[in-house]
Amino acid sequence: MIAQQPRLQPGLEALEKNVPGGTRPSYLPTLDGWRAIAILLVLLNHSVTLGGEHFNTATFHYFGPIGVEIFFELSGLLICNRLLDEERLTGSLNLKGFYVRRIFRIQPLALLYVTVVVGLTLLHRIPNFPAGIASAYLLVRNFVGMRAPAALGWATAHFWSLSVEEHFYLFLPSFLLFVRRRRAEWILALGSAGVLWRTYQYVSHGNSLPFAIDVRTDLSLCFLLIPASFAVLLQRPAMQAAARRYLRLMWVLPLALLALPPISPLHPISALVDSLLIVTTLTHPTEWYSRVLELPPLQFLGRISYSIYVWQELFLSNYWTRGQVHAFGRLNQSPWVVLLVFPVAIASYYGIEKPLIRLGHRLAPSATPGRAL
């Protein structure tokens, strides 16, 4: 058995009391398990429906948005924590370094993917949708072209979530730079206002939320801001102690969420529940549910989850109907096409994503060493 050592520093890293010796100081393995769950939910949502009259995989399509929301919540929690740790260690926030690392983390793979989409469009393998391509390049996809037919804009539609995250990266560091007091309260207030705004939009649209509106930044930031407020609160030892004491049974709450209808004004409450559930696995690393998240297959899947998310859209085109052009012809009609996503994602991770993350960290070393988020 590997010796275990307690962590003493504040922040998320202090939540896992016992960490295997030799583990990178700011790497939290449990969170790769969460990334794996999130990407599996997305893949289920985008895959061709299988089954018959009494049971089919369309049942699982509802959980796709939850997968994206988990990605949001992980980003809100971890990015805020990293910034606060840097401020604690250095006394300031190096925004230039932060943005250099984020650019090398996100942009090269995203730009390569959109360039491939351009090539496939020129080859007449996918529908021509210039607005989708341009807005994906500019990371405003969640505001442009979302009212177009799904089959037309599908190839770049998933860039809506990357756009929301980039907008969050523009907001949060500046907020932390200029707001020094009561940060958690302010961020939580903004997140709560976002939940109310989202609920108002739901009600005003006849108890529905059209996708083109659902993906707007102002309606999605609550899924990042609420967990970011938790990151600020968990810098306080008293809050860490309370989390360890009271969150042990939080894992049962998602079961209650399953009772909610697929479209509900209460849906944004998942930003709170999911975030607390993530914190629960950090505060109780020896519990069975946390250990499951650290299983090697889930760890690996979590590490390559960004590459999977970027490339899966070309393969899993369940919104493209028969008779339309497809990126890979008849392959897109096969339920087994999902298996092609993984070798492409693995090659992308090791050949593009990982080397460029390292380059970004060489150009702008982080004050909190460990695997880049």
Tab-separated table of C-alpha atoms in Angstrom:
chain	number	residue	atom	x	y	z
A	1	MET	CA	0.000	0.000	0.000
A	2	ILE	CA	1.361	3.424	-0.958
A	3	ALA	CA	2.031	5.733	1.945
A	4	GLN	CA	-0.482	8.526	2.356
A	5	GLN	CA	0.298	12.108	3.321
A	6	PRO	CA	-2.075	14.860	4.461
A	7	ARG	CA	-2.390	18.038	2.473
A	8	LEU	CA	-2.176	21.223	4.465
A	9	GLN	CA	-2.760	23.969	1.911
A	10	PRO	CA	-6.152	25.681	1.531
A	11	GLY	CA	-8.307	25.274	-1.537
A	12	LEU	CA	-9.556	22.179	-3.314
A	13	GLU	CA	-6.252	20.374	-2.852
A	14	ALA	CA	-6.757	20.533	0.900
A	15	LEU	CA	-10.105	18.799	0.645
A	16	GLU	CA	-8.693	15.386	-0.144
A	17	LYS	CA	-7.096	14.594	3.191
A	18	ASN	CA	-5.197	11.558	1.933
A	19	VAL	CA	-3.263	11.680	-1.310
A	20	PRO	CA	-1.020	8.915	-2.645
A	21	GLY	CA	2.655	9.748	-2.310
A	22	GLY	CA	4.126	10.994	-5.549
A	23	THR	CA	0.872	12.427	-6.813
A	24	ARG	CA	1.315	15.743	-8.537
A	25	PRO	CA	0.547	18.484	-5.997
A	26	SER	CA	-2.415	20.066	-7.743
A	27	TYR	CA	-3.751	17.050	-9.606
A	28	LEU	CA	-7.046	15.760	-8.223
A	29	PRO	CA	-7.654	12.321	-9.784
A	30	THR	CA	-11.298	12.194	-8.706
A	31	LEU	CA	-12.096	15.007	-11.101
A	32	ASP	CA	-10.939	13.074	-14.145
A	33	GLY	CA	-13.601	10.551	-13.192
A	34	TRP	CA	-16.153	13.346	-13.305
A	35	ARG	CA	-14.901	14.358	-16.743
A	36	ALA	CA	-15.371	10.766	-17.875
A	37	ILE	CA	-18.981	10.733	-16.658
A	38	ALA	CA	-19.638	14.052	-18.391
A	39	ILE	CA	-18.267	12.955	-21.761
A	40	LEU	CA	-20.099	9.620	-21.615
A	41	LEU	CA	-23.373	11.504	-21.083
A	42	VAL	CA	-22.597	13.684	-24.105
A	43	LEU	CA	-21.803	10.631	-26.247
A	44	LEU	CA	-25.073	8.990	-25.214
A	45	ASN	CA	-26.969	12.119	-26.140
A	46	HIS	CA	-25.377	12.429	-29.574
A	47	SER	CA	-25.399	8.751	-30.544
A	48	VAL	CA	-27.835	7.114	-32.938
A	49	THR	CA	-30.921	5.858	-31.114
A	50	LEU	CA	-30.865	2.103	-30.550
A	51	GLY	CA	-33.595	-0.223	-29.346
A	52	GLY	CA	-37.240	-0.933	-29.994
A	53	GLU	CA	-40.695	0.203	-28.995
A	54	HIS	CA	-40.477	-0.647	-25.294
A	55	PHE	CA	-36.885	0.421	-24.662
A	56	ASN	CA	-34.408	2.475	-26.631
A	57	THR	CA	-31.439	4.717	-25.965
A	58	ALA	CA	-33.469	7.853	-26.646
A	59	THR	CA	-34.184	7.663	-22.912
A	60	PHE	CA	-30.588	8.678	-22.282
A	61	HIS	CA	-30.612	11.663	-24.644
A	62	TYR	CA	-32.022	13.774	-21.825
A	63	PHE	CA	-28.767	13.404	-19.887
A	64	GLY	CA	-26.563	14.968	-22.572
A	65	PRO	CA	-27.064	18.544	-21.336
A	66	ILE	CA	-26.251	17.362	-17.814
A	67	GLY	CA	-22.894	16.167	-19.134
A	68	VAL	CA	-22.112	19.629	-20.491
A	69	GLU	CA	-23.246	21.189	-17.232
A	70	ILE	CA	-20.839	18.944	-15.303
A	71	PHE	CA	-18.035	20.218	-17.540
A	72	PHE	CA	-19.147	23.765	-16.711
A	73	GLU	CA	-19.219	23.062	-12.996
A	74	LEU	CA	-15.763	21.497	-13.035
A	75	SER	CA	-14.410	24.546	-14.855
A	76	GLY	CA	-16.064	26.988	-12.475
A	77	LEU	CA	-14.747	25.164	-9.430
A	78	LEU	CA	-11.232	24.454	-10.677
A	79	ILE	CA	-10.421	27.634	-12.573
A	80	CYS	CA	-11.509	29.787	-9.651
A	81	ASN	CA	-9.511	27.623	-7.254
A	82	ARG	CA	-6.378	27.848	-9.409
A	83	LEU	CA	-6.627	31.633	-9.581
A	84	LEU	CA	-7.116	31.906	-5.822
A	85	ASP	CA	-4.182	29.570	-5.168
A	86	GLU	CA	-1.970	31.699	-7.408
A	87	GLU	CA	-3.065	34.821	-5.565
A	88	ARG	CA	-2.322	33.165	-2.222
A	89	LEU	CA	1.124	31.953	-3.298
A	90	THR	CA	2.309	35.049	-5.183
A	91	GLY	CA	0.201	37.853	-3.732
A	92	SER	CA	-1.252	38.761	-7.135
A	93	LEU	CA	-2.991	37.421	-10.232
A	94	ASN	CA	-0.938	37.047	-13.398
A	95	LEU	CA	-3.663	37.445	-16.002
A	96	LYS	CA	-1.215	37.320	-18.904
A	97	GLY	CA	0.100	33.949	-17.767
A	98	PHE	CA	-3.415	32.666	-17.168
A	99	TYR	CA	-4.585	33.557	-20.655
A	100	VAL	CA	-1.451	32.181	-22.329
A	101	ARG	CA	-2.029	28.817	-20.643
A	102	ARG	CA	-5.741	28.824	-21.477
A	103	ILE	CA	-5.077	29.675	-25.119
A	104	PHE	CA	-2.634	26.792	-25.505
A	105	ARG	CA	-5.014	24.518	-23.591
A	106	ILE	CA	-8.139	25.199	-25.642
A	107	GLN	CA	-7.488	27.022	-28.892
A	108	PRO	CA	-5.100	24.859	-30.977
A	109	LEU	CA	-7.373	21.820	-30.984
A	110	ALA	CA	-10.495	23.933	-31.446
A	111	LEU	CA	-8.975	25.806	-34.388
A	112	LEU	CA	-7.762	22.571	-35.969
A	113	TYR	CA	-11.226	21.064	-35.713
A	114	VAL	CA	-12.913	24.061	-37.342
A	115	THR	CA	-10.299	24.000	-40.101
A	116	VAL	CA	-11.138	20.327	-40.728
A	117	VAL	CA	-14.819	21.324	-40.913
A	118	VAL	CA	-13.905	23.940	-43.528
A	119	GLY	CA	-12.089	21.278	-45.534
A	120	LEU	CA	-15.006	18.844	-45.345
A	121	THR	CA	-17.353	21.641	-46.382
A	122	LEU	CA	-15.234	22.417	-49.442
A	123	LEU	CA	-15.289	18.705	-50.285
A	124	HIS	CA	-19.101	18.761	-49.972
A	125	ARG	CA	-19.026	16.158	-47.210
A	126	ILE	CA	-21.011	18.264	-44.733
A	127	PRO	CA	-23.535	21.100	-45.215
A	128	ASN	CA	-22.121	24.536	-45.943
A	129	PHE	CA	-22.852	26.864	-43.013
A	130	PRO	CA	-20.466	29.866	-43.031
A	131	ALA	CA	-22.103	31.513	-40.012
A	132	GLY	CA	-21.427	28.431	-37.901
A	133	ILE	CA	-17.797	28.225	-39.016
A	134	ALA	CA	-17.062	31.926	-38.488
A	135	SER	CA	-18.744	32.061	-35.084
A	136	ALA	CA	-16.907	28.899	-33.988
A	137	TYR	CA	-13.580	30.487	-34.912
A	138	LEU	CA	-14.533	33.612	-32.958
A	139	LEU	CA	-16.011	31.644	-30.017
A	140	VAL	CA	-19.413	33.284	-30.218
A	141	ARG	CA	-21.145	30.188	-31.577
A	142	ASN	CA	-23.722	30.269	-28.792
A	143	PHE	CA	-25.025	33.595	-30.137
A	144	VAL	CA	-24.773	32.999	-33.894
A	145	GLY	CA	-26.577	30.476	-36.052
A	146	MET	CA	-28.284	28.551	-33.264
A	147	ARG	CA	-31.722	29.068	-34.823
A	148	ALA	CA	-30.664	27.315	-38.021
A	149	PRO	CA	-31.862	23.733	-38.603
A	150	ALA	CA	-29.842	21.328	-36.479
A	151	ALA	CA	-28.736	19.349	-39.517
A	152	LEU	CA	-27.257	22.464	-41.113
A	153	GLY	CA	-25.161	23.707	-38.209
A	154	TRP	CA	-24.457	20.434	-36.427
A	155	ALA	CA	-20.724	20.215	-37.220
A	156	THR	CA	-19.915	23.284	-35.106
A	157	ALA	CA	-22.965	23.427	-32.830
A	158	HIS	CA	-21.066	21.965	-29.869
A	159	PHE	CA	-18.811	25.033	-29.866
A	160	TRP	CA	-21.600	26.796	-28.000
A	161	SER	CA	-20.255	25.353	-24.745
A	162	LEU	CA	-16.647	26.282	-25.561
A	163	SER	CA	-17.887	29.815	-26.218
A	164	VAL	CA	-19.615	29.992	-22.833
A	165	GLU	CA	-16.457	28.791	-21.069
A	166	GLU	CA	-14.288	31.338	-22.879
A	167	HIS	CA	-16.672	34.113	-21.852
A	168	PHE	CA	-16.388	32.879	-18.260
A	169	TYR	CA	-12.578	32.980	-18.517
A	170	LEU	CA	-12.826	36.613	-19.579
A	171	PHE	CA	-15.087	37.499	-16.661
A	172	LEU	CA	-13.760	35.628	-13.629
A	173	PRO	CA	-10.087	36.750	-13.514
A	174	SER	CA	-11.090	40.393	-13.934
A	175	PHE	CA	-13.706	40.015	-11.225
A	176	LEU	CA	-11.175	38.526	-8.788
A	177	LEU	CA	-8.682	41.232	-9.678
A	178	PHE	CA	-11.009	44.100	-8.832
A	179	VAL	CA	-13.227	42.579	-6.119
A	180	ARG	CA	-11.269	41.748	-2.977
A	181	ARG	CA	-13.952	41.520	-0.314
A	182	ARG	CA	-16.924	39.164	0.016
A	183	ARG	CA	-16.070	37.447	-3.249
A	184	ALA	CA	-18.011	34.277	-2.515
A	185	GLU	CA	-21.144	36.219	-1.669
A	186	TRP	CA	-20.897	38.334	-4.831
A	187	ILE	CA	-20.265	35.358	-7.122
A	188	LEU	CA	-23.047	33.341	-5.495
A	189	ALA	CA	-25.396	36.321	-5.863
A	190	LEU	CA	-24.539	36.590	-9.560
A	191	GLY	CA	-25.054	32.854	-10.017
A	192	SER	CA	-28.387	32.989	-8.195
A	193	ALA	CA	-29.461	35.919	-10.355
A	194	GLY	CA	-28.550	33.797	-13.373
A	195	VAL	CA	-30.780	30.987	-12.115
A	196	LEU	CA	-33.687	33.410	-11.661
A	197	TRP	CA	-33.082	34.912	-15.113
A	198	ARG	CA	-33.028	31.442	-16.664
A	199	THR	CA	-36.248	30.499	-14.872
A	200	TYR	CA	-37.907	33.722	-16.057
A	201	GLN	CA	-36.911	32.964	-19.648
A	202	TYR	CA	-38.306	29.448	-19.281
A	203	VAL	CA	-41.673	30.701	-18.039
A	204	SER	CA	-41.865	33.567	-20.547
A	205	HIS	CA	-41.353	31.119	-23.426
A	206	GLY	CA	-44.357	29.031	-22.452
A	207	ASN	CA	-42.646	26.654	-20.052
A	208	SER	CA	-40.004	25.822	-22.608
A	209	LEU	CA	-36.514	27.039	-23.431
A	210	PRO	CA	-35.604	26.949	-27.128
A	211	PHE	CA	-32.073	25.708	-27.725
A	212	ALA	CA	-31.019	28.983	-29.347
A	213	ILE	CA	-31.880	30.777	-26.097
A	214	ASP	CA	-30.794	28.026	-23.716
A	215	VAL	CA	-27.163	28.233	-24.887
A	216	ARG	CA	-26.732	31.981	-24.427
A	217	THR	CA	-23.972	32.990	-22.049
A	218	ASP	CA	-26.311	34.934	-19.773
A	219	LEU	CA	-28.434	31.790	-19.323
A	220	SER	CA	-25.526	29.380	-18.894
A	221	LEU	CA	-23.113	31.243	-16.606
A	222	CYS	CA	-25.011	30.131	-13.510
A	223	PHE	CA	-23.587	26.635	-14.074
A	224	LEU	CA	-20.078	28.105	-13.715
A	225	LEU	CA	-20.624	30.879	-11.183
A	226	ILE	CA	-22.256	28.799	-8.455
A	227	PRO	CA	-19.380	26.275	-8.281
A	228	ALA	CA	-16.907	29.171	-8.516
A	229	SER	CA	-18.468	30.612	-5.365
A	230	PHE	CA	-17.885	27.249	-3.681
A	231	ALA	CA	-14.209	27.451	-4.642
A	232	VAL	CA	-13.970	30.787	-2.824
A	233	LEU	CA	-15.817	29.472	0.229
A	234	LEU	CA	-13.615	26.381	0.407
A	235	GLN	CA	-10.548	28.538	0.856
A	236	ARG	CA	-11.822	28.906	4.418
A	237	PRO	CA	-10.834	26.073	6.817
A	238	ALA	CA	-14.197	26.300	8.597
A	239	MET	CA	-16.041	25.680	5.332
A	240	GLN	CA	-13.762	22.749	4.530
A	241	ALA	CA	-14.538	21.224	7.927
A	242	ALA	CA	-18.269	21.751	7.397
A	243	ALA	CA	-18.078	20.149	3.952
A	244	ARG	CA	-16.345	17.084	5.370
A	245	ARG	CA	-18.914	16.811	8.136
A	246	TYR	CA	-22.190	17.422	6.334
A	247	LEU	CA	-21.780	16.382	2.694
A	248	ARG	CA	-21.201	12.662	3.163
A	249	LEU	CA	-24.644	11.664	1.865
A	250	MET	CA	-24.840	14.215	-0.951
A	251	TRP	CA	-24.465	11.450	-3.536
A	252	VAL	CA	-28.126	10.481	-3.073
A	253	LEU	CA	-29.459	13.879	-4.225
A	254	PRO	CA	-28.948	13.320	-7.979
A	255	LEU	CA	-31.443	10.473	-7.680
A	256	ALA	CA	-34.038	13.062	-6.698
A	257	LEU	CA	-33.180	15.090	-9.804
A	258	LEU	CA	-34.181	12.124	-11.955
A	259	ALA	CA	-37.747	12.658	-10.761
A	260	LEU	CA	-37.841	16.096	-12.393
A	261	PRO	CA	-39.335	16.296	-15.886
A	262	PRO	CA	-36.786	16.686	-18.713
A	263	ILE	CA	-37.782	20.330	-19.158
A	264	SER	CA	-38.450	22.100	-15.902
A	265	PRO	CA	-37.987	25.570	-14.385
A	266	LEU	CA	-36.251	23.757	-11.513
A	267	HIS	CA	-33.542	22.384	-13.802
A	268	PRO	CA	-30.948	25.087	-12.930
A	269	ILE	CA	-30.941	23.750	-9.366
A	270	SER	CA	-28.710	21.009	-10.763
A	271	ALA	CA	-25.906	23.592	-10.823
A	272	LEU	CA	-26.088	23.588	-7.035
A	273	VAL	CA	-26.622	19.852	-6.570
A	274	ASP	CA	-23.977	18.701	-9.041
A	275	SER	CA	-21.425	21.141	-7.634
A	276	LEU	CA	-22.048	19.945	-4.089
A	277	LEU	CA	-21.756	16.369	-5.297
A	278	ILE	CA	-18.353	17.110	-6.862
A	279	VAL	CA	-17.206	18.718	-3.617
A	280	THR	CA	-18.506	15.670	-1.734
A	281	THR	CA	-16.191	13.363	-3.665
A	282	LEU	CA	-13.283	15.686	-2.863
A	283	THR	CA	-14.074	15.873	0.825
A	284	HIS	CA	-14.539	12.113	1.141
A	285	PRO	CA	-11.851	10.556	-1.091
A	286	THR	CA	-11.962	7.186	0.673
A	287	GLU	CA	-15.703	6.618	0.161
A	288	TRP	CA	-16.739	4.058	-2.453
A	289	TYR	CA	-18.227	6.642	-4.815
A	290	SER	CA	-14.960	8.594	-4.878
A	291	ARG	CA	-12.907	5.437	-5.415
A	292	VAL	CA	-15.084	4.489	-8.375
A	293	LEU	CA	-14.234	7.818	-9.993
A	294	GLU	CA	-10.536	6.979	-9.647
A	295	LEU	CA	-10.746	3.704	-11.570
A	296	PRO	CA	-8.050	3.694	-14.296
A	297	PRO	CA	-10.471	3.477	-17.269
A	298	LEU	CA	-12.402	6.506	-16.019
A	299	GLN	CA	-9.171	8.372	-15.307
A	300	PHE	CA	-7.962	7.820	-18.856
A	301	LEU	CA	-11.317	8.715	-20.376
A	302	GLY	CA	-11.364	11.907	-18.332
A	303	ARG	CA	-7.905	12.910	-19.526
A	304	ILE	CA	-8.893	12.661	-23.181
A	305	SER	CA	-12.421	14.027	-22.667
A	306	TYR	CA	-11.731	17.395	-24.308
A	307	SER	CA	-10.425	15.725	-27.467
A	308	ILE	CA	-13.430	13.397	-27.466
A	309	TYR	CA	-15.814	16.321	-27.082
A	310	VAL	CA	-14.261	18.275	-29.936
A	311	TRP	CA	-14.110	15.425	-32.480
A	312	GLN	CA	-17.262	13.430	-31.668
A	313	GLU	CA	-19.492	15.889	-33.502
A	314	LEU	CA	-18.241	14.682	-36.890
A	315	PHE	CA	-18.990	11.064	-36.039
A	316	LEU	CA	-22.138	11.167	-33.926
A	317	SER	CA	-24.520	13.011	-36.190
A	318	ASN	CA	-27.872	11.853	-34.900
A	319	TYR	CA	-29.428	15.125	-36.091
A	320	TRP	CA	-28.372	14.565	-39.682
A	321	THR	CA	-31.120	12.777	-41.583
A	322	ARG	CA	-30.766	10.178	-44.305
A	323	GLY	CA	-30.215	11.652	-47.748
A	324	GLN	CA	-28.034	14.509	-46.512
A	325	VAL	CA	-24.294	14.691	-46.949
A	326	HIS	CA	-22.248	13.315	-44.065
A	327	ALA	CA	-18.626	13.728	-43.068
A	328	PHE	CA	-17.958	10.002	-43.436
A	329	GLY	CA	-20.762	8.859	-45.691
A	330	ARG	CA	-22.690	5.786	-44.603
A	331	LEU	CA	-20.488	5.359	-41.534
A	332	ASN	CA	-22.524	8.028	-39.788
A	333	GLN	CA	-25.589	5.797	-39.927
A	334	SER	CA	-23.910	2.992	-37.962
A	335	PRO	CA	-24.284	2.801	-34.162
A	336	TRP	CA	-20.720	1.454	-34.033
A	337	VAL	CA	-19.281	4.691	-35.403
A	338	VAL	CA	-18.847	5.826	-31.787
A	339	LEU	CA	-15.895	3.434	-31.579
A	340	LEU	CA	-14.050	5.545	-34.155
A	341	VAL	CA	-14.182	8.565	-31.872
A	342	PHE	CA	-11.770	7.070	-29.349
A	343	PRO	CA	-8.689	6.414	-31.537
A	344	VAL	CA	-9.093	9.862	-33.085
A	345	ALA	CA	-9.345	11.436	-29.619
A	346	ILE	CA	-6.328	9.499	-28.313
A	347	ALA	CA	-4.209	10.590	-31.281
A	348	SER	CA	-5.448	14.150	-30.819
A	349	TYR	CA	-4.636	14.167	-27.102
A	350	TYR	CA	-1.100	12.823	-27.394
A	351	GLY	CA	-0.248	14.460	-30.706
A	352	ILE	CA	-1.780	17.914	-30.294
A	353	GLU	CA	-3.428	18.652	-26.986
A	354	LYS	CA	-0.789	17.446	-24.510
A	355	PRO	CA	2.313	18.882	-26.289
A	356	LEU	CA	0.679	22.289	-26.644
A	357	ILE	CA	-0.453	22.320	-23.019
A	358	ARG	CA	3.172	21.758	-22.052
A	359	LEU	CA	4.284	24.527	-24.393
A	360	GLY	CA	1.804	26.907	-22.801
A	361	HIS	CA	3.171	26.072	-19.354
A	362	ARG	CA	6.744	26.580	-20.518
A	363	LEU	CA	5.846	30.001	-21.891
A	364	ALA	CA	3.839	30.948	-18.788
A	365	PRO	CA	4.726	28.728	-15.790
A	366	SER	CA	1.886	28.274	-13.326
A	367	ALA	CA	2.198	29.116	-9.650
A	368	THR	CA	0.210	25.925	-8.960
A	369	PRO	CA	2.100	23.112	-10.699
A	370	GLY	CA	0.339	19.998	-11.910
A	371	ARG	CA	-1.594	18.838	-14.927
A	372	ALA	CA	-3.141	21.752	-16.783
A	373	LEU	CA	-6.919	21.938	-16.583
